[in-house]
Every structure is written in structure tokens, then in C-alpha cells.
Short mmCIF file of C-alpha atoms in Angstrom, two decimals:
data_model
loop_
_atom_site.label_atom_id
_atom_site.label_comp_id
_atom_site.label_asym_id
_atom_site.label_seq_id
_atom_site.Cartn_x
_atom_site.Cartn_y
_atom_site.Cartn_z
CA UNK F 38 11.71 17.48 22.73
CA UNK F 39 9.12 19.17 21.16
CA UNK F 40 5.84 20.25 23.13
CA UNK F 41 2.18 19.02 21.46
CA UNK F 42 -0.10 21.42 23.35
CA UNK F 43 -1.19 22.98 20.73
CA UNK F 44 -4.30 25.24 22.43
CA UNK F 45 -2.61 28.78 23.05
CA UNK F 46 0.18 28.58 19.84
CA UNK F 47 -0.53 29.54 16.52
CA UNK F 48 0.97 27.73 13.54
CA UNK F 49 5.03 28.92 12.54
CA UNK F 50 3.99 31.36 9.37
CA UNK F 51 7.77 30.78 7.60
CA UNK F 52 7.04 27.08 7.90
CA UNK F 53 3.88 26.98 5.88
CA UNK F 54 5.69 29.31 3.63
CA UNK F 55 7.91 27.11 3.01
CA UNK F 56 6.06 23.82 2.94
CA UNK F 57 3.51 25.84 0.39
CA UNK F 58 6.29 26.56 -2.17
CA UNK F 59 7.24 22.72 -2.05
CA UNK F 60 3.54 21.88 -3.21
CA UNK F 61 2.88 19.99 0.60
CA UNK F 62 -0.77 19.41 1.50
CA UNK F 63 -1.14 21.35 4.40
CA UNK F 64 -4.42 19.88 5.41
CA UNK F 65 -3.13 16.23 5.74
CA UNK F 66 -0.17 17.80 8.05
CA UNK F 67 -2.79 19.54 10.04
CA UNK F 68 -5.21 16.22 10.51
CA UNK F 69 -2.14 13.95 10.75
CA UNK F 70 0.52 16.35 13.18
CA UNK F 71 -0.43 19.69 13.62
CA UNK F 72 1.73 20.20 16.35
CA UNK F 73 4.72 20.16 13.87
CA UNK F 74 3.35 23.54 12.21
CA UNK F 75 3.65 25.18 15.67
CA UNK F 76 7.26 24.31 16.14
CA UNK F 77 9.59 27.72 16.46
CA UNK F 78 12.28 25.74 14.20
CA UNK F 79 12.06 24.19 11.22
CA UNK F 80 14.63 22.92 8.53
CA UNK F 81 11.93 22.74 5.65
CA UNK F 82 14.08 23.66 2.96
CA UNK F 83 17.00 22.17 3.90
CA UNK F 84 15.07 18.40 4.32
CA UNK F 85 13.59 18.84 0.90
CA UNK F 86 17.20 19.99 -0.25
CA UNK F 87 18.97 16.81 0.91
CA UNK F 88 15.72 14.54 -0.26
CA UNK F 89 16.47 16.39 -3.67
CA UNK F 90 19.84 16.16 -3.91
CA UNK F 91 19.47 12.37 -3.53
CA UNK F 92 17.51 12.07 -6.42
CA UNK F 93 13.71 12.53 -4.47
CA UNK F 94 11.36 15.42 -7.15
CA UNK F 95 9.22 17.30 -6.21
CA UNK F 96 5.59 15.18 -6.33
CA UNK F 97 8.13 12.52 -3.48
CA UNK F 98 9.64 15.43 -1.55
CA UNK F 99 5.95 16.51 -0.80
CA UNK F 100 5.02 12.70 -0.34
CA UNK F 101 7.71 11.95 2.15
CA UNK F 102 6.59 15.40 4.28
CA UNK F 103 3.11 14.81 4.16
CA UNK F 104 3.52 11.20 5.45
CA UNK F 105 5.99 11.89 7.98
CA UNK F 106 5.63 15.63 8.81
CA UNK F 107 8.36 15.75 11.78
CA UNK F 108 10.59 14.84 9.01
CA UNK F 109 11.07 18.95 8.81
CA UNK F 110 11.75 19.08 12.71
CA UNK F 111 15.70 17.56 12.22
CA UNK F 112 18.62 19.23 11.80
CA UNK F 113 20.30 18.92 8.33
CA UNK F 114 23.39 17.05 10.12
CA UNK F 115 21.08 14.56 11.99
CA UNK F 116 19.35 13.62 7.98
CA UNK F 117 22.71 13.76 6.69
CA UNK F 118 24.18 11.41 9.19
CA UNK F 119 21.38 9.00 8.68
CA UNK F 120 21.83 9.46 4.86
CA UNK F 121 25.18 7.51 5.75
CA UNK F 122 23.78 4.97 8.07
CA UNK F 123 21.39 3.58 5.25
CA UNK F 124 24.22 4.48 2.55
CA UNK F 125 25.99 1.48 4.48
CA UNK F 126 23.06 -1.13 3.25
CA UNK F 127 21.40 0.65 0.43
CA UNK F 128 22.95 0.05 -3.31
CA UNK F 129 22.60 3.34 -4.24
CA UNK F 130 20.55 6.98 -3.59
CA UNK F 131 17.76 6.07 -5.87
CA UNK F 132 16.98 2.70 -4.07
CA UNK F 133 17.17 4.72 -0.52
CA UNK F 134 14.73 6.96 -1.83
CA UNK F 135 12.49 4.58 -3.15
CA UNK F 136 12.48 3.11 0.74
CA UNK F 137 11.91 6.42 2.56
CA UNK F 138 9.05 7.35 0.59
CA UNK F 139 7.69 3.97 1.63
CA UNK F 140 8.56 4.24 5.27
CA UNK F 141 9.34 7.68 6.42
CA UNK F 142 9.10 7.08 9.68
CA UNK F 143 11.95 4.56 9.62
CA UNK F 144 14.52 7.03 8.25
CA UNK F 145 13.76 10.05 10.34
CA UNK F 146 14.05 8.13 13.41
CA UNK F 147 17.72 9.50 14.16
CA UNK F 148 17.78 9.21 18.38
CA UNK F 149 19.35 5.57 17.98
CA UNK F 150 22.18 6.69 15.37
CA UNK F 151 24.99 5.22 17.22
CA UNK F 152 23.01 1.59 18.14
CA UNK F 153 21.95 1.66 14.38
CA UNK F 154 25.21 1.72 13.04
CA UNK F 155 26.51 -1.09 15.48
CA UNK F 156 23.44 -3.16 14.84
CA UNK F 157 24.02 -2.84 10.95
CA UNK F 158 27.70 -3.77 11.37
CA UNK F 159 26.94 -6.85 13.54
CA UNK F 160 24.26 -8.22 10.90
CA UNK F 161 26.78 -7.59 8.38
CA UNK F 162 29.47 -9.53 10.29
CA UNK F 163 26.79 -11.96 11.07
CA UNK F 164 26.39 -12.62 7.29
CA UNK F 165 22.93 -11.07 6.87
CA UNK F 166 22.41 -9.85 3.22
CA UNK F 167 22.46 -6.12 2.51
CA UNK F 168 18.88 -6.18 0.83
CA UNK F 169 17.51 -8.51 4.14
CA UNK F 170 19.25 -5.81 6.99
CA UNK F 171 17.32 -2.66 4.10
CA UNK F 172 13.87 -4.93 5.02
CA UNK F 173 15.02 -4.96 8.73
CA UNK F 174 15.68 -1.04 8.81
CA UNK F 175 12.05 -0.37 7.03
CA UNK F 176 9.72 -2.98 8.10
CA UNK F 177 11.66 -4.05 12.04
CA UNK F 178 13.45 -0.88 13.00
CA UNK F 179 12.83 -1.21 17.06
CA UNK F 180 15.10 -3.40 16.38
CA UNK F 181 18.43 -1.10 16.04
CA UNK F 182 17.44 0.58 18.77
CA UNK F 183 18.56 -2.31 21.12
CA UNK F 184 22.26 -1.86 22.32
CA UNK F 185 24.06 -4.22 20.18
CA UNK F 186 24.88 -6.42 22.88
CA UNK F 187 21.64 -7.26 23.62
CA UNK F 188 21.17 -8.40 19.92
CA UNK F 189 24.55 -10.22 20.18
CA UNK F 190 23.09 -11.50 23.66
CA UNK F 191 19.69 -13.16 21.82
CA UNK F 192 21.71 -14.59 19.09
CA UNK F 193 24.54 -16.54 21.28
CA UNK F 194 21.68 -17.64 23.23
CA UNK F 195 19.76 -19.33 19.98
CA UNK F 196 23.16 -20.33 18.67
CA UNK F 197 23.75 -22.21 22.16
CA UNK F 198 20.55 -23.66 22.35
CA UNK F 199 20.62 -24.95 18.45
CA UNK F 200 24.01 -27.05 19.44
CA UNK F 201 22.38 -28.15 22.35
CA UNK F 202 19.10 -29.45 20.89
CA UNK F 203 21.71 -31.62 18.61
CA UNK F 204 21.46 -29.19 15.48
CA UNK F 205 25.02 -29.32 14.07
CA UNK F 206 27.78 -26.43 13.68
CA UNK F 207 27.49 -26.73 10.19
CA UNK F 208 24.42 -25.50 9.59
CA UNK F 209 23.91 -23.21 12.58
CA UNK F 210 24.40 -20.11 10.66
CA UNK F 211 21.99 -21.27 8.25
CA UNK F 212 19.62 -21.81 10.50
CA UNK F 213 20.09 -18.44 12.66
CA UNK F 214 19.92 -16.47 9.22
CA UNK F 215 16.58 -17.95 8.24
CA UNK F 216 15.15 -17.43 11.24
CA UNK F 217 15.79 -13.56 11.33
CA UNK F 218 15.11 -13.17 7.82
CA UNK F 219 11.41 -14.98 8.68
CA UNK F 220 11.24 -13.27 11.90
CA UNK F 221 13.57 -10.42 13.08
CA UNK F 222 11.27 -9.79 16.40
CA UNK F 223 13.15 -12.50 18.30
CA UNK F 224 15.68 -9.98 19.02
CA UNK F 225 12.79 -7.86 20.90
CA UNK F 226 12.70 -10.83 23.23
CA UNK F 227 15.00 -11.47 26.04
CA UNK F 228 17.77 -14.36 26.94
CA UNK F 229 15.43 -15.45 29.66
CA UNK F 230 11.98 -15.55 27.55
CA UNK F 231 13.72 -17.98 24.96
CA UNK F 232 14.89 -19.68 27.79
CA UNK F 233 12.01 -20.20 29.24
CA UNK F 234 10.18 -21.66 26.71
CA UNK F 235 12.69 -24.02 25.36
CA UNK F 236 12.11 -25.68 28.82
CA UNK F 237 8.48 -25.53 28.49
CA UNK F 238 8.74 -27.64 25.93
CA UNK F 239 11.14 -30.25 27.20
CA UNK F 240 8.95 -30.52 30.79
CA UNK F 241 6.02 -31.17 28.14
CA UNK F 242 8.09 -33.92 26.79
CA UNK F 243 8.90 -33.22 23.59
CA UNK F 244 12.55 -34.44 22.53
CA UNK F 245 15.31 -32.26 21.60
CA UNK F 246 14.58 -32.50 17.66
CA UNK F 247 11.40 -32.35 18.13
CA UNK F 248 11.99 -28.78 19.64
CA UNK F 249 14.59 -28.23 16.56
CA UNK F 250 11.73 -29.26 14.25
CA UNK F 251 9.07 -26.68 16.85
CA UNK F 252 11.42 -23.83 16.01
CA UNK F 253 11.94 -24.30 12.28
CA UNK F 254 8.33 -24.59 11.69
CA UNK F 255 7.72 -21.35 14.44
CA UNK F 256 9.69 -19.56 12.28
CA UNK F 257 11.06 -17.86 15.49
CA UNK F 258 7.50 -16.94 16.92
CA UNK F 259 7.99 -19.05 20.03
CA UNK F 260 10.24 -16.68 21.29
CA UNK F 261 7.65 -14.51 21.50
CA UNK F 262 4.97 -16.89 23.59
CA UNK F 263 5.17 -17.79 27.25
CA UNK F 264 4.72 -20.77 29.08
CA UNK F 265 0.95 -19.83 30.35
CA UNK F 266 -0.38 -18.94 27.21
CA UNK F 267 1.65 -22.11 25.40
CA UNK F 268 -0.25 -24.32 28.73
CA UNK F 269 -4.04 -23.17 27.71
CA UNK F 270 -3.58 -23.45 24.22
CA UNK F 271 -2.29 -27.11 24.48
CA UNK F 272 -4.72 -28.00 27.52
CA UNK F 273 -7.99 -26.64 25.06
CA UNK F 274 -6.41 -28.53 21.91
CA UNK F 275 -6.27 -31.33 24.29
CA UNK F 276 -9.57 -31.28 25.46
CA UNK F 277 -11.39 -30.66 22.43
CA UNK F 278 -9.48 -33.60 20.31
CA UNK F 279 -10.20 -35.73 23.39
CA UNK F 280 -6.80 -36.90 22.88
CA UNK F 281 -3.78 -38.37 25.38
CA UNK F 282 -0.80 -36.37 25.94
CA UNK F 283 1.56 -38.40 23.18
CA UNK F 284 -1.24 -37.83 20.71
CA UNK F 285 -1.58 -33.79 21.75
CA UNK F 286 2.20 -33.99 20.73
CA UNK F 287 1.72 -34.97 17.65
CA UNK F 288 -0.75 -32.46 16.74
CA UNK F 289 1.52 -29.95 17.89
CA UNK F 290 4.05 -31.26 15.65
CA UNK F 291 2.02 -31.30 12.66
CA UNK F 292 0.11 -27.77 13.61
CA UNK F 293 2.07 -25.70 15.36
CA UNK F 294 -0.09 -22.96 15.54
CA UNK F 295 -1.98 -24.69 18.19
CA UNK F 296 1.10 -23.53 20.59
CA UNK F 297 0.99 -20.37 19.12
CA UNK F 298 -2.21 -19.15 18.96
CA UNK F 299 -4.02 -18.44 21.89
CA UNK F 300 -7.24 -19.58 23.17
CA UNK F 301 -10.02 -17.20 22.06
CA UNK F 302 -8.00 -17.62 18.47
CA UNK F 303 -8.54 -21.16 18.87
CA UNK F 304 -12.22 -21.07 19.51
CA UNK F 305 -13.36 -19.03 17.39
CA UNK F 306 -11.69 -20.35 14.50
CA UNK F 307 -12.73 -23.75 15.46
CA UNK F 308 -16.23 -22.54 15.47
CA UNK F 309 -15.89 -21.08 12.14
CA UNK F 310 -15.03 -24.85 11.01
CA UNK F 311 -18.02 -26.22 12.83
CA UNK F 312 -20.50 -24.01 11.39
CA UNK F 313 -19.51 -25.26 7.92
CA UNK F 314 -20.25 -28.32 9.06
CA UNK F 315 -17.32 -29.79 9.65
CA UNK F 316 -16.54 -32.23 12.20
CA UNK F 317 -13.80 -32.51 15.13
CA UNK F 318 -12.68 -35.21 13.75
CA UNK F 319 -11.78 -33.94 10.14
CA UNK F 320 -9.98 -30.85 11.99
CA UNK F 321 -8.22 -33.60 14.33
CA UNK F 322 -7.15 -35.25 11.30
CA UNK F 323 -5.97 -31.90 9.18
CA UNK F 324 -5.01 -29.42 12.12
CA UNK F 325 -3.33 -27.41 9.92
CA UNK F 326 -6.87 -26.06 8.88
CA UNK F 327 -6.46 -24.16 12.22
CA UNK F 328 -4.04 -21.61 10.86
CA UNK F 329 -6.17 -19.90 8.45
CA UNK F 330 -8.69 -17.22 9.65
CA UNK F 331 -12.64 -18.07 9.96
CA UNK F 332 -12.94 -15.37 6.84
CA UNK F 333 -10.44 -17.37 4.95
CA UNK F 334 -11.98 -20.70 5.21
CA UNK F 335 -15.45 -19.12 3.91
CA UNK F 336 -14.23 -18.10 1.17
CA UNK F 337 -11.86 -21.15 -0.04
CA UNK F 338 -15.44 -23.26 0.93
CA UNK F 339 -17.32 -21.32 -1.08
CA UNK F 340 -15.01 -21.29 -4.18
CA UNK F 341 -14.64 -25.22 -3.46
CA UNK F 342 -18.32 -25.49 -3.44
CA UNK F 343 -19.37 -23.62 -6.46
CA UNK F 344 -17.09 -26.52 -8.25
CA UNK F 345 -19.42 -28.99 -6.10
CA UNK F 346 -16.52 -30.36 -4.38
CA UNK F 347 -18.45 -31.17 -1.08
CA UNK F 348 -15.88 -30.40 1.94
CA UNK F 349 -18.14 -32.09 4.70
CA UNK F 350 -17.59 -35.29 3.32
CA UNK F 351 -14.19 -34.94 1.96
CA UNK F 352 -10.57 -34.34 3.26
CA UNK F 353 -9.73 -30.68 4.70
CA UNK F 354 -5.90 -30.73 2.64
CA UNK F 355 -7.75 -28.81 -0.53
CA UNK F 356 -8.30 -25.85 2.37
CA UNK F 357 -4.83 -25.81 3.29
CA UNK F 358 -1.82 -24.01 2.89
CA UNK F 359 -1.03 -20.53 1.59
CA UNK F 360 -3.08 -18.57 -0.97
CA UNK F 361 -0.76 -19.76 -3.63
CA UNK F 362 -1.06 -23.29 -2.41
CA UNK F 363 -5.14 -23.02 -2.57
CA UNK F 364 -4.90 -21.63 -5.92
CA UNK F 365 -3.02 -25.17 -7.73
CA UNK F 366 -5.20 -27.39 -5.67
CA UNK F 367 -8.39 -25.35 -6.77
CA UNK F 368 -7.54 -25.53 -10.61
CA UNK F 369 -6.55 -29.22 -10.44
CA UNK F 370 -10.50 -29.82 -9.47
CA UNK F 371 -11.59 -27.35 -11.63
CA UNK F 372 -9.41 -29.35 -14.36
CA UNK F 373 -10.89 -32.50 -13.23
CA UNK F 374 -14.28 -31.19 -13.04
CA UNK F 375 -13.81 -30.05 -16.81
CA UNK F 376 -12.57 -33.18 -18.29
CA UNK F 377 -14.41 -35.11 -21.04
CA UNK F 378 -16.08 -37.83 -20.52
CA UNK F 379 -14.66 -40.93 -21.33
CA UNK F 380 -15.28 -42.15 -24.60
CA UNK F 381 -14.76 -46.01 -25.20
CA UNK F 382 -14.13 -45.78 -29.15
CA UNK F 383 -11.76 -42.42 -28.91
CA UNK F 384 -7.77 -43.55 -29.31
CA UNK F 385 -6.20 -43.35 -25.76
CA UNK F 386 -4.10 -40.49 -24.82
CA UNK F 387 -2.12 -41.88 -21.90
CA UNK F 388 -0.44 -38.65 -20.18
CA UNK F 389 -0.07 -40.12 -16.52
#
């Protein structure tokens, strides 16, 4: 609703005004949005009044406008009505504030007011924590902009397809909770999509736990693949392992990123490994190695070989995992490396 052709208008003079006596960087709003400055209306006082009057001073108010500049283009009601949307999830004023100045743009999205509300009450009902649906709203808003059927559509259709696959009704909400908390862009995806790939995977012969075991590990990013890009992944895994079908399973089980990711991923992260000098065989034997990016795998080589832990000849598992894993297994060979020497006429100190 608001026009961005910005050659023949000049800039609204009681809006700069206005943003001026709030101490706003005007430059940033011109580089960022200048087409807000040449709005005929704007509620600039009245934003920064409700922003105050939630417990936002002066140095956020400015923060929050210079970040999000349309902020000032909504009408008082349309803030004030999203003030009680988030009120819904948020324990208090001070912790809402905290998130808009984080991510504006999340709160002053106010077209979807009436899906937003229905989507927070059905994630409620659904069980969701208050402080995971707050993380939805800032980091996955698209997602209340659905009609909440459609969410409720997605989630009967995982629901179905967990009983089906033999997962039990006991832990089904469990199971549906973890995976939005890990991965609330499912519900971009449609009944069909998830669909779809489920029976990928069962024409590619993997058994119905095995898919249960697929999705826990996919932490719901299956959803978001299709059969063709899941079919050239698997065929280039396959050819480069030079392995049979049963034994391509298997890899897929242990690495599932080599569903997930697609080809040119694949290759050049595979290359990465080879220019290290590692073989096909070590990566056949620790896939897993595949899920870390060619920059990542430099570096963790590099601190490994500075402790002259050679990785050519050794296993690929002190690479793995996440950068917290990396950091034990790196001081338990640094610790090693560091140990005395064994001294025959020293009394033993048996720890192990």
C-alpha cells in the first residue's frame, strides 16, 4: 500500500521532524528505506509512544526505527493489536521488547493478525512451549501467515504417517514437538511434498523404521527435499563409494546428509576431503565427515595437525561432530600429547 517511486517526491518534512527529536539516524533510514520518509502519513510519535510505554528508552526506540523504518508507517491500533498477539506468548513487556529490538521486522508485520493469533492458539493447544512459539514468531514467522488449517493439515499428516511407520501413540507428541522445535519450516511444505517423499523412500527400500530413524535424524529437513534431488544425491554417493544398493542404504542411515544435500554440495565437499589427502575409503568409512563445510574441515585439520595427529593415516571420527564435539576430542589429544613420559621407578597412579 505504499508507493516506492521515489524520483518526483520529496521527503515528508513533519516526519524527519519527528524522527530527529527521537535521536533516529536519518542516514541509515535513507540508505536502508528511503521511500518511508516520502510517505504523506506517518505515526512517528505515536510508535515510539507505545515502544515507550512498554518499557523500550530512547537509545532502543531509535534502534528499533532505524532497523525497521516502516515500523512508523502503522497505525497505533494495528501496533497495539500486535502488542496483544505477542502479549499471548511473551512473559512480560520487557522480554517483548528485548525481541523486537532483535527482530523488528517480525513484530511490525501486522497483515496476518487474524492467522497469527489462530496459529499461536493451535501451538498452544498443540503443547508447544510459550518460549519455543516466542522463537517461532522471531526467527520462523512465514509461518503464521499460513491459514491455520493448513498448519493443522501438515501436522495430521506427520502424525498419520508416524503411526503408520510403526512409531507408537505414546510418544507421537513427543516426537511432533521435537521436530518443530528443530525445524518449524515443515509447515511451509505441503501434505503432498511429505507425501511424496515418504514414498521415495519406501520404493528405495528402506523399511518403515528405518524411515522413522531418516526423519529423527532429518530433523524434519526431508520435508523440504524432493524425490529428484533425493535420486542424484543417492545415485553420486553410490557411484563414488562404488557400493551396492543395501550398502548405499546404510550410508544413508549413518549420514543422512547424503539425502539431503545436493550434488554440487556433495562434490565439492568431497573434494575438499581429497585435497587433504584423504581417501574414499576413509570418507566411506566415516560419512558423517560429509556434513561439515570444506572451510570447516581445514581448519579442524589444521588444529589436529599442529598437535601432529596425522589425519591421512588415522580415523576421520576426531573431525566429526559439532564444534562442541571437536573441541573434547581435540583436548583429549592435546592431553595425551602432554602426558609424561612413563617413568619405571615413579609409584603408579592408576586413574583408568
Amino acid at each position: 500500500s505504499y508507493t516506492t517511486d521515489t524520483k518526483s517526491r520529496e521527503e515528508n518534512k513533519k516526519t524527519l521532524e519527528n524522527l530527529y527529536s527521537l535521536s533516529v539516524d536519518i542516514t541509515k533510514i535513507r540508505r536502508l528505506k528511503e521511500w518511508v520518509l516520502l510517505q504523506d502519513v506517518a505515526y512517528v510519535k505515536e510508535i515510539a509512544g507505545i515502544l515507550q510505554e512498554m518499557g523500550a528508552d530512547e537509545t532502543t526506540v531509535a534502534n528499533i526505527i532505524e532497523r525497521c523504518p516502516e515500523a512508523i508507517l502503522h497505525t497505533p491500533a494495528e501496533i497495539n493489536s500486535q502488542r496483544a498477539l505477542w502479549q499471548l506468548v511473551c512473559q512480560n513487556e520487557k522480554q517483548m521488547i528485548k525481541l523486537i529490538e532483535q527482530f523488528p521486522e517480525s513484530f511490525f508485520t501486522t497483515e496476518y493478525q487474524q492467522n497469527q493469533k489462530a496459529n499461536i492458539l493451535f501451538f498452544q493447544e498443540l503443547g508447544l512451549k510459550n518460549n519455543i512459539i516466542t522463537r517461532f514468531l522471531t526467527s520462523a514467522p512465514s509461518i503464521f501467515y499460513n491459514p491455520v488449517e493448513k498448519n493443522k493439515n501438515v501436522i495430521e499428516t506427520l502424525q498419520r504417517n508416524y503411526l503408520n511407520l510403526g512409531g507408537s501413540e505414546a510418544n507421537m507428541k513427543i516426537w511432533i514437538l521435537k521436530l518443530l522445535s528443530q525445524n518449524p519450516f515443515i509447515l511451509l511444505n505441503t501434505s503432498t511434498a511429505i507425501q511424496d517423499n515418504l514414498e521415495f523412500l519406501r520404493k528405495n527400500e528402506f523399511t518403515d523404521q528405518e524411515v522413522l530413524q531418516l526423519l529423527s535424524k532429518l530433523k524434519g529437513f526431508i520435508f523440504q527435499l524432493n524425490s529428484t534431488t533425493m535420486q542424484k544425491s543417492m545415485l553420486f554417493s553410490k557411484n563414488i563409494f562404488k557400493c551396492s544398493d543395501q550398502e548405499l542404504k546404510q550410508l544413508v542411515l549413518k549420514c543422512p546428509a547424503l539425502l539431503y544435500y545436493s550434488v554440487p554440495v556433495l562434490e565439492e565437499r568431497l573434494e575438499g576431503l581429497l585435497k587433504e589427502g584423504i581417501s574414499i575409503a576413509q570418507i566411506r568409512e566415516t560419512p558423517m565427515v560429509l556434513e561439515l563445510t570444506t572451510q570447516i574441515v581445514q581448519y579442524r585439520i589444521k588444529k589436529l595437525s599442529a598437535l601432529g595427529y596425522d589425519i591421512k593415516s588415522g580415523n576421520l571420527e576426531s573431525l566429526n561432530g559439532t564444534k562442541k564435539d571437536f573441541e573434547v576430542t581435540y583436548g583429549k589429544i592435546q592431553s595425551k600429547k602432554e602426558r609424561p613420559i612413563f617413568n619405571p621407578v615413579a609409584p603408579l597412579h592408576i586413574e583408568d
